[in-house]
Structures are given as structure tokens and as C-alpha cells.
Coordinates of C-alpha atoms in Angstrom, one line a residue:
X1 CA 151.9 -196.1 -94.3
X2 CA 148.9 -194.0 -95.2
X3 CA 148.1 -196.3 -98.2
X4 CA 148.5 -199.4 -95.9
X5 CA 146.0 -198.0 -93.4
X6 CA 143.6 -197.0 -96.1
X7 CA 143.7 -200.5 -97.6
X8 CA 143.0 -201.9 -94.1
X9 CA 140.0 -199.7 -93.6
X10 CA 138.6 -200.7 -97.0
X11 CA 139.1 -204.3 -96.1
X12 CA 137.3 -203.9 -92.8
X13 CA 134.5 -202.0 -94.5
X14 CA 134.1 -204.7 -97.1
X15 CA 133.7 -207.4 -94.4
X16 CA 131.3 -205.3 -92.4
X17 CA 129.1 -204.7 -95.5
X18 CA 128.9 -208.4 -96.6
X19 CA 125.3 -209.2 -97.5
X20 CA 125.6 -213.0 -97.2
X21 CA 128.1 -214.6 -94.9
X22 CA 128.6 -218.3 -94.2
X23 CA 131.1 -219.4 -91.5
X24 CA 131.6 -220.6 -88.0
X25 CA 133.9 -220.2 -85.1
X26 CA 136.8 -222.4 -84.2
X27 CA 134.5 -224.9 -82.5
X28 CA 132.4 -225.4 -85.7
X29 CA 129.4 -223.4 -84.3
X30 CA 127.4 -221.4 -86.9
X31 CA 127.7 -217.7 -86.4
X32 CA 125.3 -214.9 -87.4
X33 CA 126.1 -212.4 -90.1
X34 CA 127.0 -209.6 -87.7
X35 CA 129.1 -211.9 -85.4
X36 CA 131.0 -213.4 -88.3
X37 CA 131.7 -210.0 -89.9
X38 CA 132.9 -208.5 -86.6
X39 CA 135.2 -211.4 -85.9
X40 CA 136.7 -211.3 -89.4
X41 CA 137.0 -207.5 -89.1
X42 CA 139.0 -207.9 -85.9
X43 CA 141.3 -210.6 -87.4
X44 CA 142.0 -208.6 -90.5
X45 CA 142.8 -205.4 -88.5
X46 CA 145.0 -207.4 -86.1
X47 CA 147.0 -208.9 -89.0
X48 CA 147.2 -205.7 -91.1
X49 CA 148.5 -203.5 -88.2
X50 CA 151.1 -205.9 -86.9
X51 CA 153.9 -203.8 -88.2
X52 CA 156.6 -201.6 -86.7
X53 CA 156.7 -197.9 -87.7
X54 CA 159.7 -195.6 -87.1
X55 CA 158.6 -192.0 -86.7
X56 CA 161.2 -189.2 -87.5
X57 CA 161.6 -186.7 -84.6
X58 CA 161.3 -183.0 -85.4
X59 CA 164.4 -180.9 -85.3
X60 CA 164.8 -179.1 -81.9
X61 CA 163.9 -175.4 -81.7
X62 CA 165.2 -172.8 -79.4
X63 CA 163.2 -171.7 -76.4
X64 CA 162.6 -168.1 -77.7
X65 CA 161.6 -169.4 -81.1
X66 CA 159.0 -171.7 -79.6
X67 CA 157.8 -168.9 -77.3
X68 CA 157.3 -166.5 -80.3
X69 CA 155.5 -169.2 -82.3
X70 CA 153.1 -170.0 -79.5
X71 CA 152.5 -166.3 -78.8
X72 CA 151.7 -165.6 -82.5
X73 CA 149.4 -168.6 -82.6
X74 CA 147.4 -167.4 -79.5
X75 CA 147.3 -163.6 -80.1
X76 CA 147.7 -163.3 -83.9
X77 CA 146.2 -166.3 -85.5
X78 CA 145.0 -164.3 -88.5
X79 CA 148.4 -162.6 -89.1
X80 CA 147.1 -159.0 -89.3
X81 CA 150.4 -157.7 -90.4
X82 CA 150.6 -159.8 -93.5
X83 CA 149.3 -157.0 -95.7
X84 CA 152.3 -154.8 -94.7
X85 CA 154.9 -157.3 -96.0
X86 CA 157.1 -156.2 -98.9
X87 CA 155.3 -152.8 -99.1
X88 CA 157.0 -149.4 -99.4
X89 CA 157.0 -147.1 -96.4
X90 CA 154.3 -144.8 -97.8
X91 CA 152.0 -147.7 -98.6
X92 CA 152.5 -149.1 -95.1
X93 CA 151.5 -145.7 -93.6
X94 CA 148.3 -145.7 -95.7
X95 CA 147.4 -149.3 -94.9
X96 CA 147.9 -148.6 -91.2
X97 CA 145.7 -145.5 -91.4
X98 CA 143.1 -147.5 -93.3
X99 CA 143.2 -150.3 -90.7
X100 CA 142.6 -147.8 -87.9
X101 CA 139.9 -145.8 -89.9
X102 CA 137.8 -148.2 -92.0
X103 CA 136.0 -145.3 -93.5
X104 CA 139.0 -144.8 -95.8
X105 CA 138.4 -148.3 -97.0
X106 CA 134.6 -148.3 -97.7
X107 CA 134.4 -144.7 -98.9
X108 CA 136.5 -145.5 -102.0
X109 CA 133.8 -148.0 -103.2
X110 CA 130.8 -146.0 -102.0
X111 CA 128.0 -145.8 -104.5
X112 CA 125.4 -143.1 -104.8
X113 CA 122.7 -145.7 -104.6
X114 CA 123.8 -146.5 -101.0
X115 CA 123.0 -142.9 -99.9
X116 CA 119.2 -143.4 -99.9
X117 CA 119.4 -146.4 -97.6
X118 CA 122.0 -144.8 -95.2
X119 CA 120.0 -141.6 -95.1
X120 CA 116.7 -143.4 -94.2
X121 CA 118.6 -145.5 -91.5
X122 CA 120.3 -142.4 -90.1
X123 CA 117.1 -140.4 -89.8
X124 CA 115.2 -143.3 -88.3
X125 CA 117.9 -143.9 -85.6
X126 CA 118.1 -140.1 -84.9
X127 CA 114.4 -140.0 -84.1
X128 CA 115.1 -142.9 -81.7
X129 CA 118.3 -141.5 -80.3
X130 CA 116.9 -138.3 -78.9
X131 CA 114.2 -139.7 -76.6
X132 CA 116.2 -142.8 -75.6
X133 CA 119.3 -140.7 -75.0
X134 CA 117.5 -138.5 -72.5
X135 CA 115.7 -141.6 -71.0
X136 CA 118.8 -143.7 -70.6
X137 CA 120.7 -140.9 -69.0
X138 CA 118.0 -140.7 -66.3
X139 CA 118.3 -144.5 -65.8
X140 CA 122.0 -144.0 -65.2
X141 CA 121.3 -141.1 -62.7
X142 CA 123.0 -138.5 -65.0
X143 CA 121.7 -135.2 -66.3
X144 CA 119.5 -135.6 -69.4
X145 CA 121.8 -133.4 -71.5
X146 CA 124.6 -136.0 -71.0
X147 CA 122.4 -138.5 -72.8
X148 CA 122.1 -136.2 -75.8
X149 CA 125.9 -135.6 -75.8
X150 CA 126.4 -139.4 -75.8
X151 CA 124.0 -139.7 -78.7
X152 CA 126.0 -137.2 -80.8
X153 CA 129.8 -137.7 -80.5
X154 CA 130.1 -141.5 -80.1
X155 CA 128.1 -142.3 -83.4
X156 CA 130.2 -139.7 -85.2
X157 CA 133.5 -141.3 -84.0
X158 CA 132.2 -144.8 -84.7
X159 CA 131.4 -143.8 -88.3
X160 CA 135.1 -143.0 -88.7
X161 CA 136.7 -145.9 -86.7
X162 CA 134.1 -148.7 -86.7
X163 CA 134.2 -151.5 -89.2
X164 CA 130.6 -152.9 -88.8
X165 CA 128.0 -151.6 -91.2
X166 CA 125.1 -152.5 -89.0
X167 CA 126.0 -151.4 -85.4
X168 CA 124.3 -148.1 -84.3
X169 CA 126.2 -146.6 -81.4
X170 CA 124.9 -144.6 -78.5
X171 CA 123.8 -144.9 -74.8
X172 CA 122.3 -148.3 -74.0
X173 CA 119.9 -149.5 -71.3
X174 CA 122.0 -152.3 -69.8
X175 CA 125.1 -150.2 -69.5
X176 CA 123.1 -147.3 -68.2
X177 CA 121.6 -149.3 -65.3
X178 CA 125.0 -151.0 -64.7
X179 CA 127.0 -147.8 -64.5
X180 CA 124.3 -146.1 -62.4
X181 CA 124.2 -148.9 -59.8
X182 CA 128.0 -149.1 -59.6
X183 CA 128.3 -145.3 -59.2
X184 CA 125.8 -145.3 -56.4
X185 CA 127.7 -148.0 -54.5
X186 CA 130.9 -145.9 -54.6
X187 CA 129.4 -142.4 -54.0
X188 CA 128.2 -141.6 -50.5
X189 CA 125.5 -139.0 -49.7
X190 CA 128.2 -136.8 -48.1
X191 CA 130.2 -136.5 -51.3
X192 CA 130.1 -133.3 -53.4
X193 CA 127.1 -133.0 -55.9
X194 CA 129.3 -133.2 -59.0
X195 CA 131.1 -136.4 -57.8
X196 CA 128.6 -138.6 -59.5
X197 CA 129.0 -137.1 -63.0
X198 CA 132.8 -136.8 -62.6
X199 CA 133.1 -140.5 -61.6
X200 CA 130.9 -141.4 -64.6
X201 CA 133.3 -139.6 -67.0
X202 CA 136.3 -141.1 -65.2
X203 CA 134.9 -144.7 -65.4
X204 CA 134.1 -144.2 -69.1
X205 CA 137.7 -143.0 -69.6
X206 CA 139.2 -146.1 -68.0
X207 CA 136.7 -148.3 -69.8
X208 CA 137.9 -146.9 -73.2
X209 CA 141.5 -147.2 -72.1
X210 CA 141.0 -150.9 -71.2
X211 CA 139.1 -151.6 -74.4
X212 CA 141.8 -149.9 -76.6
X213 CA 144.5 -152.0 -74.8
X214 CA 142.4 -155.2 -75.2
X215 CA 142.1 -154.6 -79.0
X216 CA 145.7 -153.5 -79.6
X217 CA 147.2 -156.5 -77.8
X218 CA 144.7 -158.8 -79.6
X219 CA 143.1 -160.1 -76.3
X220 CA 139.5 -160.0 -77.6
X221 CA 139.2 -163.8 -77.0
X222 CA 138.8 -163.0 -73.3
X223 CA 135.2 -162.0 -73.8
X224 CA 134.4 -165.6 -74.8
X225 CA 134.9 -166.8 -71.3
X226 CA 131.3 -165.7 -70.5
X227 CA 129.1 -168.1 -72.4
X228 CA 126.1 -167.1 -74.5
X229 CA 123.7 -168.6 -72.0
X230 CA 125.2 -166.6 -69.2
X231 CA 125.0 -163.4 -71.3
X232 CA 121.3 -164.1 -72.0
X233 CA 120.6 -164.5 -68.3
X234 CA 122.5 -161.4 -67.4
X235 CA 120.9 -159.2 -70.0
X236 CA 117.4 -160.5 -69.4
X237 CA 117.8 -159.9 -65.6
X238 CA 119.2 -156.4 -66.2
X239 CA 116.2 -155.7 -68.5
X240 CA 113.8 -156.7 -65.8
X241 CA 115.6 -154.4 -63.3
X242 CA 115.4 -151.5 -65.8
X243 CA 111.7 -152.1 -66.4
X244 CA 111.1 -152.1 -62.6
X245 CA 113.0 -148.9 -62.2
X246 CA 110.7 -147.2 -64.6
X247 CA 107.8 -147.6 -62.1
X248 CA 109.2 -144.5 -60.4
X249 CA 108.4 -142.3 -63.4
X250 CA 105.3 -144.2 -64.4
X251 CA 103.7 -143.9 -61.0
X252 CA 105.2 -140.5 -60.2
X253 CA 106.9 -141.8 -57.0
X254 CA 109.3 -139.3 -55.5
X255 CA 110.9 -141.3 -52.7
X256 CA 112.3 -144.3 -54.6
X257 CA 115.1 -146.7 -53.7
X258 CA 118.5 -146.4 -55.3
X259 CA 119.0 -150.2 -55.0
X260 CA 118.2 -152.4 -58.0
X261 CA 117.1 -155.7 -56.4
X262 CA 113.4 -156.6 -56.8
X263 CA 112.7 -156.7 -53.1
X264 CA 113.8 -153.1 -52.6
X265 CA 112.0 -151.9 -55.7
X266 CA 108.7 -153.5 -54.7
X267 CA 109.0 -152.2 -51.2
X268 CA 109.4 -148.6 -52.6
X269 CA 106.4 -149.1 -54.9
X270 CA 104.0 -150.5 -52.2
X271 CA 105.3 -148.7 -49.2
X272 CA 102.9 -145.8 -49.6
X273 CA 100.4 -146.2 -52.5
X274 CA 98.8 -142.9 -51.6
X275 CA 101.9 -141.2 -53.0
X276 CA 101.2 -142.5 -56.5
X277 CA 100.3 -139.8 -59.0
X278 CA 97.2 -140.8 -61.0
X279 CA 98.0 -138.3 -63.7
X280 CA 101.3 -139.9 -64.6
X281 CA 99.7 -143.4 -64.4
X282 CA 97.0 -142.4 -66.9
X283 CA 99.5 -140.9 -69.3
X284 CA 101.8 -143.9 -69.0
X285 CA 99.0 -146.4 -69.5
X286 CA 97.8 -144.7 -72.7
X287 CA 101.2 -144.3 -74.3
X288 CA 102.5 -147.7 -73.2
X289 CA 99.7 -149.3 -75.2
X290 CA 100.4 -146.9 -78.2
X291 CA 104.2 -147.6 -78.1
X292 CA 103.8 -151.4 -77.6
X293 CA 101.4 -151.7 -80.6
X294 CA 103.8 -149.6 -82.7
X295 CA 106.7 -151.8 -81.7
X296 CA 104.7 -155.0 -82.6
X297 CA 103.9 -153.6 -86.0
X298 CA 107.5 -152.8 -86.6
X299 CA 108.6 -156.3 -85.6
X300 CA 106.0 -158.1 -87.7
X301 CA 106.7 -156.3 -90.9
X302 CA 110.3 -155.1 -91.7
X303 CA 109.0 -152.5 -94.1
X304 CA 107.3 -150.8 -91.2
X305 CA 110.6 -150.5 -89.2
X306 CA 110.1 -146.7 -89.0
X307 CA 106.8 -146.9 -87.0
X308 CA 108.3 -147.7 -83.6
X309 CA 111.0 -144.8 -83.7
X310 CA 108.4 -142.5 -85.1
X311 CA 105.9 -143.4 -82.4
X312 CA 108.5 -142.6 -79.7
X313 CA 109.2 -139.2 -81.2
X314 CA 105.5 -138.5 -81.7
X315 CA 104.9 -139.4 -78.0
X316 CA 107.5 -136.9 -76.9
X317 CA 106.0 -134.1 -79.1
X318 CA 102.3 -134.9 -78.1
X319 CA 103.0 -135.1 -74.3
X320 CA 105.2 -132.0 -74.3
X321 CA 102.5 -130.0 -76.0
X322 CA 99.8 -131.4 -73.8
X323 CA 101.7 -130.6 -70.6
X324 CA 102.5 -127.1 -71.7
X325 CA 98.9 -126.3 -72.8
X326 CA 97.2 -127.8 -69.7
X327 CA 99.9 -126.5 -67.2
X328 CA 100.3 -130.1 -66.0
X329 CA 104.0 -129.4 -65.3
X330 CA 102.7 -128.0 -62.0
X331 CA 101.7 -131.6 -60.9
X332 CA 104.1 -133.9 -62.7
X333 CA 107.9 -133.9 -63.2
X334 CA 109.4 -132.7 -66.4
X335 CA 112.9 -132.7 -68.0
X336 CA 113.5 -129.1 -67.3
X337 CA 116.1 -126.8 -68.9
X338 CA 118.6 -128.4 -71.3
X339 CA 121.7 -126.4 -72.1
X340 CA 121.9 -125.5 -75.7
X341 CA 125.2 -126.2 -77.5
X342 CA 127.6 -129.0 -78.4
X343 CA 129.6 -131.2 -75.9
X344 CA 131.8 -129.1 -73.6
X345 CA 135.2 -130.4 -72.6
X346 CA 135.2 -132.6 -69.5
X347 CA 138.9 -133.5 -69.2
X348 CA 139.2 -131.3 -66.1
X349 CA 136.5 -133.4 -64.4
X350 CA 138.2 -136.7 -64.8
X351 CA 140.0 -138.2 -61.7
X352 CA 143.5 -139.2 -62.7
X353 CA 144.7 -139.9 -59.2
X354 CA 143.3 -140.4 -55.7
X355 CA 140.7 -142.9 -54.3
X356 CA 138.1 -142.0 -56.9
X357 CA 140.5 -142.9 -59.7
X358 CA 140.9 -146.4 -58.2
X359 CA 137.1 -146.8 -57.9
X360 CA 136.7 -145.6 -61.5
X361 CA 139.2 -148.2 -62.7
X362 CA 137.2 -151.0 -61.2
X363 CA 133.9 -149.7 -62.6
X364 CA 135.6 -149.1 -66.0
X365 CA 136.9 -152.6 -66.1
X366 CA 133.4 -154.1 -65.5
X367 CA 131.4 -151.8 -67.9
X368 CA 134.2 -152.1 -70.5
X369 CA 133.9 -155.9 -70.6
X370 CA 130.1 -155.8 -70.8
X371 CA 130.3 -153.1 -73.4
X372 CA 132.6 -155.3 -75.6
X373 CA 130.5 -158.4 -75.1
X374 CA 127.3 -156.7 -76.1
X375 CA 128.6 -154.8 -79.1
X376 CA 130.6 -157.7 -80.6
X377 CA 127.7 -160.1 -80.1
X378 CA 125.4 -157.6 -81.9
X379 CA 127.9 -157.0 -84.7
X380 CA 128.4 -160.7 -85.3
X381 CA 124.7 -161.4 -85.3
X382 CA 123.9 -158.9 -88.0
X383 CA 127.1 -159.6 -90.0
X384 CA 126.1 -163.2 -90.2
X385 CA 122.7 -162.3 -91.7
X386 CA 124.5 -160.6 -94.6
X387 CA 127.1 -163.4 -94.8
X388 CA 129.8 -160.9 -93.7
X389 CA 132.3 -161.1 -90.8
X390 CA 133.8 -158.4 -88.5
X391 CA 137.2 -158.2 -86.9
X392 CA 136.5 -158.4 -83.2
X393 CA 139.8 -156.8 -82.2
X394 CA 139.3 -154.0 -84.6
X395 CA 135.8 -153.3 -83.2
X396 CA 137.2 -153.3 -79.6
X397 CA 139.8 -150.7 -80.6
X398 CA 137.1 -148.6 -82.2
X399 CA 135.0 -148.8 -79.0
X400 CA 138.1 -147.8 -77.0
X401 CA 138.6 -144.7 -79.1
X402 CA 134.9 -143.8 -78.9
X403 CA 134.8 -144.0 -75.1
X404 CA 138.2 -142.5 -74.5
X405 CA 137.4 -139.5 -76.6
X406 CA 133.8 -139.3 -75.4
X407 CA 134.8 -139.2 -71.8
X408 CA 136.8 -136.0 -72.6
X409 CA 133.7 -134.4 -74.1
X410 CA 131.0 -135.0 -71.5
X411 CA 129.8 -138.5 -72.7
X412 CA 129.3 -141.6 -70.6
X413 CA 129.7 -145.2 -71.8
X414 CA 128.2 -146.0 -75.2
X415 CA 127.7 -149.2 -77.0
X416 CA 126.0 -150.8 -80.0
X417 CA 122.7 -151.6 -78.4
X418 CA 120.7 -154.5 -80.1
X419 CA 117.4 -152.6 -80.4
X420 CA 118.9 -149.6 -82.1
X421 CA 121.2 -151.8 -84.3
X422 CA 118.2 -154.0 -85.3
X423 CA 116.3 -150.9 -86.5
X424 CA 119.4 -149.7 -88.4
X425 CA 119.7 -153.2 -90.0
X426 CA 116.0 -153.3 -90.9
X427 CA 116.2 -149.8 -92.4
X428 CA 118.7 -151.2 -94.9
X429 CA 121.9 -149.4 -93.9
X430 CA 124.7 -150.0 -96.3
X431 CA 127.7 -148.4 -94.5
X432 CA 128.6 -146.7 -91.2
X433 CA 127.6 -143.4 -92.8
X434 CA 124.2 -144.0 -91.1
X435 CA 125.9 -143.3 -87.8
X436 CA 127.4 -140.0 -89.1
X437 CA 123.9 -138.9 -90.4
X438 CA 122.4 -139.7 -86.9
X439 CA 125.2 -137.7 -85.2
X440 CA 124.5 -134.8 -87.6
X441 CA 120.8 -134.7 -86.8
X442 CA 121.5 -135.0 -83.0
X443 CA 124.0 -132.1 -83.4
X444 CA 121.2 -130.0 -84.9
X445 CA 119.0 -130.9 -82.0
X446 CA 121.7 -129.8 -79.5
X447 CA 122.3 -126.5 -81.3
X448 CA 118.6 -125.5 -81.9
X449 CA 115.9 -127.8 -80.4
X450 CA 117.0 -128.4 -76.8
X451 CA 114.7 -125.7 -75.2
X452 CA 111.7 -127.5 -76.7
X453 CA 112.2 -130.4 -74.3
X454 CA 111.8 -128.2 -71.2
X455 CA 108.2 -129.4 -70.6
X456 CA 108.7 -133.0 -71.7
X457 CA 107.2 -135.1 -68.8
X458 CA 109.5 -137.7 -67.2
X459 CA 106.6 -140.3 -67.4
X460 CA 106.9 -140.5 -71.2
X461 CA 110.6 -141.1 -71.0
X462 CA 110.0 -143.9 -68.5
X463 CA 107.4 -145.4 -70.9
X464 CA 109.9 -145.2 -73.8
X465 CA 112.7 -146.9 -71.8
X466 CA 110.2 -149.6 -70.6
X467 CA 109.2 -150.4 -74.2
X468 CA 112.8 -150.3 -75.5
X469 CA 114.1 -152.6 -72.8
X470 CA 111.3 -155.2 -72.4
X471 CA 112.3 -156.8 -75.7
X472 CA 115.7 -157.7 -74.2
X473 CA 114.1 -160.3 -72.0
X474 CA 115.0 -163.4 -74.1
X475 CA 112.6 -166.1 -73.1
X476 CA 113.1 -168.1 -76.3
X477 CA 116.8 -168.0 -75.9
X478 CA 116.6 -169.3 -72.4
X479 CA 114.3 -172.1 -73.4
X480 CA 116.6 -173.1 -76.3
X481 CA 119.5 -173.2 -73.9
X482 CA 117.6 -175.4 -71.5
X483 CA 116.8 -177.9 -74.4
X484 CA 120.4 -178.0 -75.7
X485 CA 122.6 -177.9 -72.5
X486 CA 121.2 -178.2 -69.0
X487 CA 124.6 -177.1 -67.4
X488 CA 124.7 -174.0 -69.6
X489 CA 121.1 -173.3 -68.6
X490 CA 122.2 -173.2 -65.0
X491 CA 124.6 -170.3 -65.9
X492 CA 121.6 -168.5 -67.5
X493 CA 119.3 -169.0 -64.5
X494 CA 122.1 -168.1 -62.0
X495 CA 122.9 -164.9 -63.8
X496 CA 119.2 -163.9 -64.2
X497 CA 118.1 -164.5 -60.5
X498 CA 121.4 -163.1 -59.2
X499 CA 120.7 -159.8 -61.0
X500 CA 117.0 -159.4 -60.0
X501 CA 117.3 -160.7 -56.4
X502 CA 120.8 -159.6 -55.3
X503 CA 122.4 -156.9 -57.5
X504 CA 123.8 -156.4 -61.0
X505 CA 127.3 -157.0 -59.7
X506 CA 126.3 -160.3 -58.0
X507 CA 124.5 -161.5 -61.2
X508 CA 127.6 -160.6 -63.3
X509 CA 129.9 -162.4 -60.8
X510 CA 127.6 -165.5 -60.8
X511 CA 127.5 -165.5 -64.7
X512 CA 131.3 -165.4 -65.0
X513 CA 131.9 -167.9 -62.2
X514 CA 129.6 -170.5 -63.7
X515 CA 130.9 -170.0 -67.2
X516 CA 134.5 -170.4 -66.0
X517 CA 133.6 -173.4 -63.8
X518 CA 132.0 -175.1 -66.8
X519 CA 135.1 -174.6 -68.9
X520 CA 137.3 -176.0 -66.1
X521 CA 134.8 -178.9 -65.7
X522 CA 135.0 -179.8 -69.4
X523 CA 138.8 -179.7 -69.3
X524 CA 139.2 -181.6 -66.0
X525 CA 136.5 -184.2 -66.9
X526 CA 136.4 -184.4 -70.7
X527 CA 133.8 -186.5 -72.5
X528 CA 135.2 -189.7 -73.8
X529 CA 133.4 -191.1 -76.9
X530 CA 133.6 -194.8 -78.0
X531 CA 133.8 -194.8 -81.8
X532 CA 132.5 -197.3 -84.3
X533 CA 132.6 -197.4 -88.1
X534 CA 129.7 -196.3 -90.2
X535 CA 128.6 -199.0 -92.7
X536 CA 129.6 -198.3 -96.3
X537 CA 131.9 -195.5 -95.2
X538 CA 135.4 -195.1 -93.7
X539 CA 134.1 -192.8 -91.0
X540 CA 134.2 -193.5 -87.3
X541 CA 131.6 -191.8 -85.0
X542 CA 130.3 -191.9 -81.5
X543 CA 128.3 -195.1 -81.0
X544 CA 125.9 -193.2 -78.6
X545 CA 125.0 -190.7 -81.3
X546 CA 125.0 -193.0 -84.3
X547 CA 123.0 -196.2 -83.9
X548 CA 124.4 -197.7 -87.1
X549 CA 128.0 -197.4 -86.0
X550 CA 129.6 -200.9 -85.6
X551 CA 132.4 -201.5 -83.0
X552 CA 135.3 -203.6 -84.1
X553 CA 135.4 -206.5 -81.6
X554 CA 138.2 -206.6 -79.0
X555 CA 139.4 -203.2 -80.2
X556 CA 138.4 -200.1 -78.3
X557 CA 138.6 -196.8 -80.3
X558 CA 138.0 -193.7 -78.2
X559 CA 138.0 -190.0 -78.8
X560 CA 138.9 -187.6 -75.9
X561 CA 137.0 -184.4 -76.4
X562 CA 139.6 -182.1 -74.7
X563 CA 143.4 -181.6 -74.9
X564 CA 145.3 -184.0 -72.6
X565 CA 147.0 -182.0 -69.8
X566 CA 148.0 -182.2 -66.2
X567 CA 144.5 -181.4 -65.1
X568 CA 142.8 -184.4 -66.7
X569 CA 145.8 -186.9 -67.1
X570 CA 144.9 -189.0 -64.1
X571 CA 141.1 -188.9 -64.9
X572 CA 141.7 -190.1 -68.5
X573 CA 144.1 -192.8 -67.3
X574 CA 141.5 -194.1 -64.8
X575 CA 138.7 -193.7 -67.3

């Protein structure tokens, strides 16, 4: 049957490609080349395909067998257990441990030449992690020391359990503003002072639990329900919100709104301009220019990747010395006392039952999903540049372990932020050892250097956060989405404006809703393409996309760009 159809296709192609044709219709009228070739093509196909074919039916399968096959195809398409087949028990245990801890895999092939690159990347990220850790903790409304704790333990754990060579783990701007806004919505002013921190640890615990379950049960495909365009809009909107929130520190405003929408923020800024602190504004203006120029140099030349992190650490040192010498701490806010020492246990502060536990579950589900989406997207982006690939489900399990363990040691939610990972990539990191080196240097900071941050002004932290976040506003990505798919662009714009004008929760809900609605629309109303044959080939393509495609007369060949199911059966029939 296959040979018969192939011969038919070749015959049709031969007729369609005839250079000189002479002939007429049944009435003796002279036909053009194209008309004659199309008519002959139809006649040949009609004659060749006038045969009856009997198709053998597959043997019936039991219900349970079909269910297991479908489950395996959906959840385990890559057959992750294939390496365990026909292996002795000891070998299976080692393979299982190596799957859980990828460090056991890459450390066997580690070369001494890699150490220089990993060391440079680790040191560079450490200079970035300390100021950003303190700054992002303030964005989340948490004590600054919690940011340093989160810059120490999560990178260390990720170095053991993470499979990506490029991701640099730690506190991130988007998750910080997200968890901060969610916590404020669930904590009233009458609650105990420590409720905010305890709920942050509890939400991080449930986020890690959710992520670990998502990875173990191979449900990582759920993150794909939010389109790339919706993610661009959400992250860009959240970046705008974070930048606007930094006006509190830049202008030295004391009475600032806890809401995140642009109307509330602008009202707080302009409600009483007399309350602005000119000292902080001058410091912020000077160092914003310095940090932005340093960032531009780092982005323009990859060999100068170290300038931006170095500029941030230099800004911390210079402003701290300046504030201490001039006694400016009497007029502007500073970080204050940071407790010396490593992460204390925080298991006793986690709510395992009661109303706060339910609130933490809801918050943990939201931040856990955003955490997974951001980290996997970053990992895939940099892996593609090296022609590598990462196992999404393995990464999700690693994130779950990092956040589960971190919540028990005074850490809040951590992720592989794109700005930190980009610097790690540009620094030439070879393995996840760069994360372990970063964690080691932050550990030294916690054990020895924390008293030095006492006089660090809050304004420089706001400037550092502002410069780190402004690059997440992806104008080029939004413009590209508009050019490629107008409907996808609607999801991008809806998420963006929902975040900045309503709230981060509303923006996230809009992004997910539009993404899911688009999926349902494509399934319920699938695109139907009319196909024609490409001259001098046996290939059929959409005649709207290929001008040279020739339709066979009186035969309609269509392609339905979606699976046929009960949702679209009537539409396809009517179509």
C-alpha cells in the first residue's frame, strides 16, 4: 500500500511539473498549462486511489494495562528508571543516590582546570550576594540577617542537589516582593510581632514540600500552562513594582504604603514632599549613576562581568565608611545590628496546624509555582547556550529540598534569579561548585563581618535593588511577542497592567487565566489548514503559508492543528 501511494504521488508530481503541455477538455477547448496539469493530476489520483484496503485491528488490551501505559506516557515519557534495569542492588542504590545528588556524578570527572573558573564565578557571586541578600530581605519585609542566611545555606544545598551548572541560587527580587505582599495581606496589625517572620518560614516550608512532590511525581509539565508571554508580563510588572518600592529608601520616606499598586505608591511619594530626605536623595542619585554605568559596562563586554558586582560591594563599603565618619547615621536610616553566627534552627517557628498553617499553604503554593517557573526558565536558557539540557523534574526536586531545609534554618524562599545566574554564566562557571564557593564566602561574612554592616545606609541597599531589578523589565521580549502572536501579547499586557495597577496576586491570576483560556481556545477552535503539494517535491504544506503550493482540483486536503476530541468535534464537522 505504501509503494502504491508513493507511486501515485510521483505520478501527480510529474504531471504538476510538466514544462510543456498540450491538451483540451472534453469539449475540445484548449486549456492552459496549469489547468491541464491540475485536471490530469485529479484524474490520476482518482484512478489510483480507487481501491479497497482492509486494516487489521489491534488486539484488545485490558483496562488496567491501558491505564498504566497512558500514565507512563504522560508522567514518565523519558523512562527515568531505565538505568536501574538489570542492575545489582548495590549498583541501584548508588545510581539512586547519584540521581538525587548530581554532585556525585560531576565530581568524578572534575578537572583541576575547572577550579579557576568556578572560583572566579563563586567569588563574583559572593560579592553580589551579600548586598543583594540584605536588600531583598528588606523588600520582603524581613530582617536583613534573614537575607544573609538565605544567601548561605540554599547555594550550599543546591551545589549538592542541583543539576544545572549555571544557576546561582539565593534570594530573588520577584519572589521577595511577592512573598512580602502575600504576607502583608494575611497578617493584621494586631498580630504578634514575630508572626510575619514565622509565616514566611512556614510558607517557604510548604513551598518546598509542594515543589518536592511536584518533582517526585513528575508533574513539572504543569508549569508550562503559563505561557512565556504571560511570564514576561508578570516579571516585568513585578520589576516595576519593586523599583517603585525603592523610592521609600531613596527619598528617605518614613510613612510609606504597604500596598504594591502604582496608585498607592505614588500617593505615598507625593502626599508630603516636605518629608523627603535630601541627604538620602543625593546619595542615591550619585550611586545610581555609578551602579548603572558599571552594569552597562558589564553587559557590553562579557570579560568585564566582575565590574557590576564589584561596584555594588564598593558602594556598600564607601557609603558605610562615609556614614560612620560624618555621623550621618543620625539623619538617615541604617541597617543596624546584625547578629553574628550561622543560621539558627527555626523549626519551632513553623506553623504546622491552625489558621496560619492554611494561610501559609496558599502562599507556599503560589510562590512555589513562580519559583519553579523562574528557575527552570533560567536553567533552560543558559543550558541551551552551551548546547546542554537539564532535567526539569530533577531541578524541581532540588528546589524542594533547598526550600524545605532552608525553612528549618531561618531562610525564606530562594530561587535561581536571572541576574545572578547571568553573571555566574559570564564568569565561566563549569560546575555547581561555584554555588558552594559562594556559600563558603557568605559563611565567613556571617561568622566575622556582620558587625561591619551596622552603619550601612538603607539608601544604598535601595539603589542596589533598583539597579538589579530594572533589567528584568523586558521591553524587547514584549515587542517580539506582539510581532509574533497578538493573542499571546494580550496575556503579556494583562499580566503587566494587572500587577502594577491592581496587585501582584491579581496580575498572576490574569496571566494564568489568559494562558489557560488561550490553550482552551486552540483546542476548541483549532486552526484548519488547506494543503497543497510543493512543486518538484512530495511535500504538502499550507497554501496560505506557501504561495507555490498547488491544490489538487476537486480534492480537499486539510490538516487540523489539534487533537480531535469532544470539545472541538462539532466545530470541525461544521468547519
